[in-house]
Amino acid sequence: MNKITLENKVILVTGAAGFIGSNLVKRLLHDTTAATIVGIDNMNDYYDVRLKEYRLQQLQDPRFIFIRGDIADRSTISRLFADHKPAVVVNLAAQAGVRYSITNPDAYIQSNIIGFYNILEACRHSYDDGQRGVEHLVYASSSSVYGSNKKVPYSTDDKVDNPVSLYAATKKSNELLAHAYSKLYNIPSTGLRFFTVYGPAGRPDMAYFGFTNKLRKGETIQIFNYGNCKRDFTFVDDIVEGVVRIMQGAPEKRNGDDGLPLPPYNVYNIGNNQPENLLTFVDILQQELVRAGVLPADYDFEAHKQLVPMQPGDVPVTYADTSALERDYGFKPSTPLRQGLRAFAEWYVRFYMTTK
């Protein structure tokens, strides 16, 4: 593994106003004293833009340069790389969500395929004319690439050729594209398969956030697969810890027996390695919402719960094998579900229920 220092480097974070992106930028600003962080985000309205603006407000720092732009626009990315010459690139910009990909496929092709291709091309040309170029490209993949694999826990050694949603297919294609570019142009790249990330200021389309909004309005929440889904819920701070460690350890450039470069390419799972039943998850969420004062103590949860069949594109279980992450980077996510949901519930009160 090639050790990379982040100090005195330009670090590009795409999707910087997103859930994981903004938390990563915050952490990088905290951990470094002489790094410059360039963030790009198109600030689209897939969900409430006020959340994205709120996240950006937490990142006021002279070392953070924010660009409002779209990675799917080739000229924007070319200009960004020419102006800032990033040494480390973390691509988190993507159209997220499994269900939305069924009704709005165009957004996924634009952001997840064309956008990522633009990033790869910019990384490739960062070495032109003898420049040092990008030392490490880290990019978000997803646990959804495992599709309906029956074998659990999911290992990065498993075959993942059966996506059950367009979103999953675009994420798998990112891994394939990155492999090709790593092989052809010797670009060190690491893909990260994130497992159901949650936490304060997260995405409102995620179950825990949507459930909270509905329960607060007195609406009924739908629990899919009659509650028989299991998810490897991973707290956002654990995800960020994993990303920061991986940024600093790039796959080594080396040649094979034929004298040609072996692709400096890796993929890791980042998950909690402890899947929780959806009904258990909802139960803990309810308790923490009452504790934080989001809902009254006498709230009738049973009257607001409905067990329904599986949705298209969903899978019954996600479960991360994190042994490779532990072996190579000495890290394993470990935040208990209750602790993470408590942090979310307390943030929810501050953001939505405190008079400003």
Short mmCIF file of C-alpha atoms in Angstrom, two decimals:
data_model
loop_
_atom_site.label_atom_id
_atom_site.label_comp_id
_atom_site.label_asym_id
_atom_site.label_seq_id
_atom_site.Cartn_x
_atom_site.Cartn_y
_atom_site.Cartn_z
CA MET A 1 0.00 0.00 0.00
CA ASN A 2 1.24 3.47 -0.87
CA LYS A 3 1.01 5.88 2.08
CA ILE A 4 -0.33 9.32 1.18
CA THR A 5 -0.16 12.41 3.35
CA LEU A 6 -3.12 14.80 3.10
CA GLU A 7 -1.23 17.86 4.38
CA ASN A 8 -0.28 20.50 1.80
CA LYS A 9 -2.45 18.72 -0.78
CA VAL A 10 -5.49 19.80 -2.75
CA ILE A 11 -8.32 17.34 -2.06
CA LEU A 12 -11.38 17.30 -4.31
CA VAL A 13 -14.66 16.09 -2.79
CA THR A 14 -17.55 15.80 -5.25
CA GLY A 15 -21.04 15.86 -3.77
CA ALA A 16 -19.66 18.13 -1.03
CA ALA A 17 -23.11 19.35 0.05
CA GLY A 18 -24.36 15.77 0.28
CA PHE A 19 -24.72 13.73 3.45
CA ILE A 20 -21.42 11.85 3.37
CA GLY A 21 -19.58 14.55 1.40
CA SER A 22 -20.24 17.36 3.86
CA ASN A 23 -19.28 15.18 6.82
CA LEU A 24 -16.07 14.21 5.05
CA VAL A 25 -15.16 17.85 4.30
CA LYS A 26 -15.82 18.77 7.95
CA ARG A 27 -13.54 15.96 9.11
CA LEU A 28 -10.76 16.90 6.65
CA LEU A 29 -10.86 20.53 7.77
CA HIS A 30 -10.60 19.35 11.37
CA ASP A 31 -7.79 16.82 10.76
CA THR A 32 -5.50 18.89 8.53
CA THR A 33 -3.91 22.30 8.93
CA ALA A 34 -2.50 22.88 5.46
CA ALA A 35 -4.77 20.96 3.07
CA THR A 36 -7.06 22.78 0.64
CA ILE A 37 -10.42 21.11 0.12
CA VAL A 38 -12.28 21.84 -3.10
CA GLY A 39 -15.94 20.82 -3.07
CA ILE A 40 -18.35 20.62 -5.98
CA ASP A 41 -22.11 19.98 -5.85
CA ASN A 42 -24.94 20.78 -8.24
CA MET A 43 -27.34 21.43 -5.31
CA ASN A 44 -30.18 19.64 -7.12
CA ASP A 45 -33.63 19.43 -5.56
CA TYR A 46 -33.93 15.62 -5.39
CA TYR A 47 -34.59 16.40 -1.72
CA ASP A 48 -34.97 19.58 0.37
CA VAL A 49 -32.16 21.95 -0.71
CA ARG A 50 -32.29 23.62 2.73
CA LEU A 51 -30.57 20.54 4.12
CA LYS A 52 -27.72 20.93 1.63
CA GLU A 53 -27.43 24.62 2.45
CA TYR A 54 -27.40 23.80 6.17
CA ARG A 55 -24.57 21.31 5.65
CA LEU A 56 -22.54 23.87 3.66
CA GLN A 57 -23.00 26.43 6.43
CA GLN A 58 -21.11 24.08 8.77
CA LEU A 59 -18.12 24.22 6.42
CA GLN A 60 -17.19 27.91 6.59
CA ASP A 61 -13.40 27.84 6.37
CA PRO A 62 -10.89 29.71 4.20
CA ARG A 63 -9.38 26.33 3.22
CA PHE A 64 -12.68 25.14 1.72
CA ILE A 65 -13.45 26.25 -1.84
CA PHE A 66 -17.00 25.46 -2.96
CA ILE A 67 -18.00 25.27 -6.61
CA ARG A 68 -21.64 25.00 -7.59
CA GLY A 69 -21.49 22.79 -10.64
CA ASP A 70 -22.31 19.41 -12.12
CA ILE A 71 -19.80 16.60 -12.61
CA ALA A 72 -21.78 15.57 -15.71
CA ASP A 73 -20.60 18.82 -17.37
CA ARG A 74 -17.24 17.98 -18.92
CA SER A 75 -16.01 21.57 -19.23
CA THR A 76 -16.71 22.28 -15.54
CA ILE A 77 -14.62 19.28 -14.45
CA SER A 78 -11.80 20.03 -16.91
CA ARG A 79 -11.63 23.62 -15.65
CA LEU A 80 -11.71 22.50 -12.00
CA PHE A 81 -8.79 20.10 -12.51
CA ALA A 82 -6.82 22.70 -14.49
CA ASP A 83 -7.35 25.41 -11.86
CA HIS A 84 -6.87 23.38 -8.68
CA LYS A 85 -4.83 20.28 -9.64
CA PRO A 86 -6.21 17.95 -6.95
CA ALA A 87 -3.84 15.26 -5.62
CA VAL A 88 -6.59 13.20 -3.98
CA VAL A 89 -10.09 12.88 -5.45
CA VAL A 90 -13.09 11.53 -3.54
CA ASN A 91 -16.07 11.08 -5.84
CA LEU A 92 -19.26 11.02 -3.75
CA ALA A 93 -21.47 12.90 -6.22
CA ALA A 94 -24.17 10.59 -7.51
CA GLN A 95 -27.88 10.36 -8.00
CA ALA A 96 -28.82 8.28 -4.99
CA GLY A 97 -31.79 6.07 -4.22
CA VAL A 98 -32.94 2.70 -5.52
CA ARG A 99 -36.63 3.51 -5.94
CA TYR A 100 -36.10 6.87 -7.67
CA SER A 101 -33.99 5.09 -10.32
CA ILE A 102 -37.10 3.23 -11.46
CA THR A 103 -39.02 6.43 -12.24
CA ASN A 104 -36.16 8.80 -13.19
CA PRO A 105 -33.47 6.77 -14.95
CA ASP A 106 -32.00 9.74 -16.87
CA ALA A 107 -30.65 11.32 -13.68
CA TYR A 108 -28.64 8.18 -12.92
CA ILE A 109 -27.06 7.91 -16.36
CA GLN A 110 -26.08 11.60 -16.26
CA SER A 111 -24.57 11.70 -12.79
CA ASN A 112 -23.44 8.16 -12.09
CA ILE A 113 -22.18 7.18 -15.54
CA ILE A 114 -21.30 10.35 -17.49
CA GLY A 115 -20.28 12.25 -14.35
CA PHE A 116 -17.97 9.48 -13.19
CA TYR A 117 -16.50 9.09 -16.68
CA ASN A 118 -15.66 12.82 -16.63
CA ILE A 119 -13.87 12.37 -13.30
CA LEU A 120 -11.90 9.40 -14.66
CA GLU A 121 -10.89 11.32 -17.79
CA ALA A 122 -9.76 14.29 -15.68
CA CYS A 123 -7.71 11.94 -13.48
CA ARG A 124 -6.16 10.40 -16.59
CA HIS A 125 -5.14 13.77 -18.02
CA SER A 126 -3.82 14.98 -14.67
CA TYR A 127 -0.58 13.09 -15.57
CA ASP A 128 -0.16 14.87 -18.93
CA ASP A 129 3.17 16.56 -19.66
CA GLY A 130 4.93 14.82 -16.79
CA GLN A 131 2.69 16.26 -14.06
CA ARG A 132 2.48 14.36 -10.79
CA GLY A 133 -1.28 14.08 -11.17
CA VAL A 134 -3.88 12.38 -8.99
CA GLU A 135 -2.30 10.14 -6.34
CA HIS A 136 -5.52 8.39 -5.33
CA LEU A 137 -9.08 8.30 -6.62
CA VAL A 138 -11.58 7.12 -4.00
CA TYR A 139 -15.19 6.72 -5.12
CA ALA A 140 -18.54 5.67 -3.69
CA SER A 141 -19.97 2.38 -4.80
CA SER A 142 -22.88 0.78 -2.96
CA SER A 143 -23.98 -2.37 -1.17
CA SER A 144 -26.77 -2.50 -3.78
CA VAL A 145 -24.29 -4.05 -6.26
CA TYR A 146 -24.76 -7.36 -4.40
CA GLY A 147 -28.31 -7.51 -5.76
CA SER A 148 -30.17 -10.59 -4.63
CA ASN A 149 -27.03 -12.56 -3.67
CA LYS A 150 -28.07 -15.29 -1.25
CA LYS A 151 -24.66 -15.70 0.41
CA VAL A 152 -24.13 -13.49 3.47
CA PRO A 153 -22.20 -11.65 4.68
CA TYR A 154 -21.46 -9.95 1.37
CA SER A 155 -17.80 -10.19 0.45
CA THR A 156 -15.97 -8.13 -2.18
CA ASP A 157 -14.81 -11.51 -3.54
CA ASP A 158 -18.42 -12.39 -4.44
CA LYS A 159 -19.62 -12.23 -8.03
CA VAL A 160 -21.89 -9.21 -8.46
CA ASP A 161 -23.39 -9.55 -11.92
CA ASN A 162 -27.07 -9.53 -10.98
CA PRO A 163 -28.16 -5.98 -10.11
CA VAL A 164 -31.85 -5.60 -9.30
CA SER A 165 -32.06 -1.84 -9.92
CA LEU A 166 -30.62 0.69 -12.38
CA TYR A 167 -28.95 2.45 -9.43
CA ALA A 168 -27.09 -0.76 -8.57
CA ALA A 169 -26.11 -1.26 -12.22
CA THR A 170 -24.63 2.25 -12.40
CA LYS A 171 -22.59 1.65 -9.25
CA LYS A 172 -21.26 -1.66 -10.55
CA SER A 173 -20.37 0.10 -13.81
CA ASN A 174 -18.36 2.66 -11.79
CA GLU A 175 -16.25 -0.20 -10.44
CA LEU A 176 -15.75 -1.60 -13.95
CA LEU A 177 -14.82 1.79 -15.41
CA ALA A 178 -12.41 2.48 -12.55
CA HIS A 179 -10.76 -0.90 -13.10
CA ALA A 180 -10.28 -0.20 -16.80
CA TYR A 181 -8.78 3.25 -16.13
CA SER A 182 -6.56 1.88 -13.35
CA LYS A 183 -5.25 -0.76 -15.76
CA LEU A 184 -4.84 1.50 -18.78
CA TYR A 185 -3.48 4.63 -17.11
CA ASN A 186 -2.09 3.34 -13.79
CA ILE A 187 -4.53 5.48 -11.76
CA PRO A 188 -4.67 4.22 -8.13
CA SER A 189 -8.38 3.83 -7.38
CA THR A 190 -10.41 2.47 -4.48
CA GLY A 191 -14.16 1.84 -4.59
CA LEU A 192 -16.19 1.84 -1.37
CA ARG A 193 -19.41 -0.14 -1.08
CA PHE A 194 -21.38 1.78 1.54
CA PHE A 195 -24.06 0.00 3.54
CA THR A 196 -27.24 1.97 4.53
CA VAL A 197 -25.66 5.15 5.89
CA TYR A 198 -27.64 7.11 8.49
CA GLY A 199 -27.19 9.95 10.97
CA PRO A 200 -27.90 13.65 11.64
CA ALA A 201 -28.68 15.80 8.59
CA GLY A 202 -28.96 12.66 6.46
CA ARG A 203 -31.06 12.07 3.36
CA PRO A 204 -34.82 12.51 3.81
CA ASP A 205 -35.49 9.68 1.33
CA MET A 206 -33.90 7.18 3.72
CA ALA A 207 -36.29 5.10 5.83
CA TYR A 208 -35.39 6.46 9.28
CA PHE A 209 -35.81 10.07 8.12
CA GLY A 210 -38.99 9.44 6.14
CA PHE A 211 -40.50 7.44 9.03
CA THR A 212 -39.78 10.33 11.41
CA ASN A 213 -41.39 12.91 9.13
CA LYS A 214 -44.50 10.75 8.66
CA LEU A 215 -44.94 9.81 12.31
CA ARG A 216 -44.62 13.45 13.30
CA LYS A 217 -47.44 14.33 10.89
CA GLY A 218 -49.55 11.47 12.22
CA GLU A 219 -49.27 9.53 8.95
CA THR A 220 -48.84 5.76 8.60
CA ILE A 221 -45.40 4.33 7.88
CA GLN A 222 -45.03 1.33 5.58
CA ILE A 223 -42.58 -1.38 6.61
CA PHE A 224 -41.59 -3.40 3.55
CA ASN A 225 -41.36 -7.17 3.23
CA TYR A 226 -43.64 -7.34 6.29
CA GLY A 227 -40.71 -6.25 8.44
CA ASN A 228 -38.52 -9.17 7.34
CA CYS A 229 -35.83 -6.94 5.84
CA LYS A 230 -32.42 -6.74 7.45
CA ARG A 231 -30.10 -3.80 6.90
CA ASP A 232 -26.50 -3.22 7.88
CA PHE A 233 -27.12 0.31 9.20
CA THR A 234 -23.83 2.25 9.27
CA PHE A 235 -23.45 5.52 11.17
CA VAL A 236 -22.09 8.36 9.05
CA ASP A 237 -19.09 9.00 11.35
CA ASP A 238 -17.98 5.40 10.81
CA ILE A 239 -18.25 5.85 7.04
CA VAL A 240 -16.16 9.03 7.18
CA GLU A 241 -13.52 7.37 9.38
CA GLY A 242 -13.23 4.60 6.81
CA VAL A 243 -12.99 7.03 3.89
CA VAL A 244 -10.29 9.15 5.57
CA ARG A 245 -8.17 6.08 6.33
CA ILE A 246 -8.53 4.73 2.82
CA MET A 247 -7.66 8.10 1.23
CA GLN A 248 -4.26 7.84 2.94
CA GLY A 249 -3.50 4.34 1.66
CA ALA A 250 -3.61 3.93 -2.11
CA PRO A 251 -3.21 0.64 -3.99
CA GLU A 252 0.43 0.25 -4.99
CA LYS A 253 1.57 0.64 -8.59
CA ARG A 254 3.45 -2.49 -9.62
CA ASN A 255 4.09 -4.63 -12.67
CA GLY A 256 2.99 -8.18 -13.30
CA ASP A 257 5.07 -11.09 -14.60
CA ASP A 258 4.59 -9.80 -18.14
CA GLY A 259 6.19 -6.47 -17.24
CA LEU A 260 2.91 -4.61 -17.75
CA PRO A 261 1.26 -2.64 -14.96
CA LEU A 262 -1.17 -4.48 -12.69
CA PRO A 263 -4.19 -2.27 -12.07
CA PRO A 264 -3.68 -0.38 -8.77
CA TYR A 265 -7.31 -1.03 -7.88
CA ASN A 266 -9.24 -2.10 -4.78
CA VAL A 267 -12.84 -2.32 -3.57
CA TYR A 268 -13.92 -2.46 0.10
CA ASN A 269 -17.16 -2.81 2.03
CA ILE A 270 -17.86 -0.21 4.70
CA GLY A 271 -20.72 -1.52 6.82
CA ASN A 272 -21.51 -2.20 10.44
CA ASN A 273 -21.13 -5.98 10.01
CA GLN A 274 -24.26 -6.39 12.12
CA PRO A 275 -27.56 -6.39 10.20
CA GLU A 276 -30.63 -5.28 12.14
CA ASN A 277 -34.18 -6.38 11.51
CA LEU A 278 -36.32 -3.53 10.22
CA LEU A 279 -38.86 -3.98 13.04
CA THR A 280 -36.09 -3.74 15.67
CA PHE A 281 -34.78 -0.66 13.93
CA VAL A 282 -38.23 0.99 13.93
CA ASP A 283 -38.69 0.10 17.60
CA ILE A 284 -35.41 1.77 18.62
CA LEU A 285 -36.18 4.77 16.39
CA GLN A 286 -39.57 5.20 18.12
CA GLN A 287 -37.98 5.11 21.57
CA GLU A 288 -35.36 7.69 20.60
CA LEU A 289 -37.93 9.99 18.95
CA VAL A 290 -39.96 9.96 22.18
CA ARG A 291 -36.83 10.49 24.28
CA ALA A 292 -35.76 13.51 22.19
CA GLY A 293 -39.27 15.01 22.28
CA VAL A 294 -39.97 14.62 18.57
CA LEU A 295 -43.05 12.55 19.48
CA PRO A 296 -45.16 12.53 22.67
CA ALA A 297 -44.67 9.74 25.22
CA ASP A 298 -48.21 8.40 24.62
CA TYR A 299 -47.85 8.16 20.80
CA ASP A 300 -49.78 5.18 19.44
CA PHE A 301 -47.19 3.57 17.15
CA GLU A 302 -49.19 0.46 16.36
CA ALA A 303 -51.92 2.59 14.80
CA HIS A 304 -49.35 4.20 12.48
CA LYS A 305 -47.53 1.08 11.26
CA GLN A 306 -48.42 -0.98 8.21
CA LEU A 307 -46.60 -4.12 7.08
CA VAL A 308 -46.48 -4.32 3.28
CA PRO A 309 -44.82 -6.51 0.58
CA MET A 310 -41.36 -5.95 -0.87
CA GLN A 311 -40.85 -3.07 -3.32
CA PRO A 312 -39.28 -3.51 -6.78
CA GLY A 313 -35.50 -3.01 -6.65
CA ASP A 314 -35.24 -3.76 -2.93
CA VAL A 315 -33.34 -6.69 -1.44
CA PRO A 316 -34.26 -8.60 1.74
CA VAL A 317 -30.87 -8.33 3.48
CA THR A 318 -27.64 -6.32 3.38
CA TYR A 319 -24.74 -7.55 5.45
CA ALA A 320 -21.12 -6.41 5.05
CA ASP A 321 -18.07 -8.60 5.38
CA THR A 322 -15.54 -5.99 6.57
CA SER A 323 -12.57 -8.32 7.11
CA ALA A 324 -10.56 -6.76 4.23
CA LEU A 325 -11.09 -3.25 5.64
CA GLU A 326 -9.94 -4.44 9.07
CA ARG A 327 -6.92 -6.25 7.59
CA ASP A 328 -5.70 -3.37 5.40
CA TYR A 329 -6.74 -0.30 7.37
CA GLY A 330 -7.25 -1.54 10.95
CA PHE A 331 -10.81 -0.26 11.07
CA LYS A 332 -14.27 -1.70 11.57
CA PRO A 333 -17.45 0.41 11.95
CA SER A 334 -18.91 -0.09 15.42
CA THR A 335 -21.38 2.66 16.38
CA PRO A 336 -24.43 0.96 17.97
CA LEU A 337 -27.77 1.62 16.30
CA ARG A 338 -29.26 3.26 19.39
CA GLN A 339 -26.37 5.71 19.70
CA GLY A 340 -26.65 6.68 16.03
CA LEU A 341 -30.43 7.08 16.08
CA ARG A 342 -30.19 9.13 19.27
CA ALA A 343 -27.81 11.53 17.53
CA PHE A 344 -30.27 11.77 14.61
CA ALA A 345 -33.32 12.37 16.85
CA GLU A 346 -31.52 15.11 18.81
CA TRP A 347 -30.42 16.80 15.59
CA TYR A 348 -33.96 16.54 14.18
CA VAL A 349 -35.32 18.52 17.14
CA ARG A 350 -32.71 21.24 16.64
CA PHE A 351 -33.27 21.52 12.87
CA TYR A 352 -37.03 21.17 12.54
CA MET A 353 -38.56 21.91 15.94
CA THR A 354 -36.47 24.66 17.54
CA THR A 355 -37.71 28.15 16.76
CA LYS A 356 -34.96 30.07 15.08
#
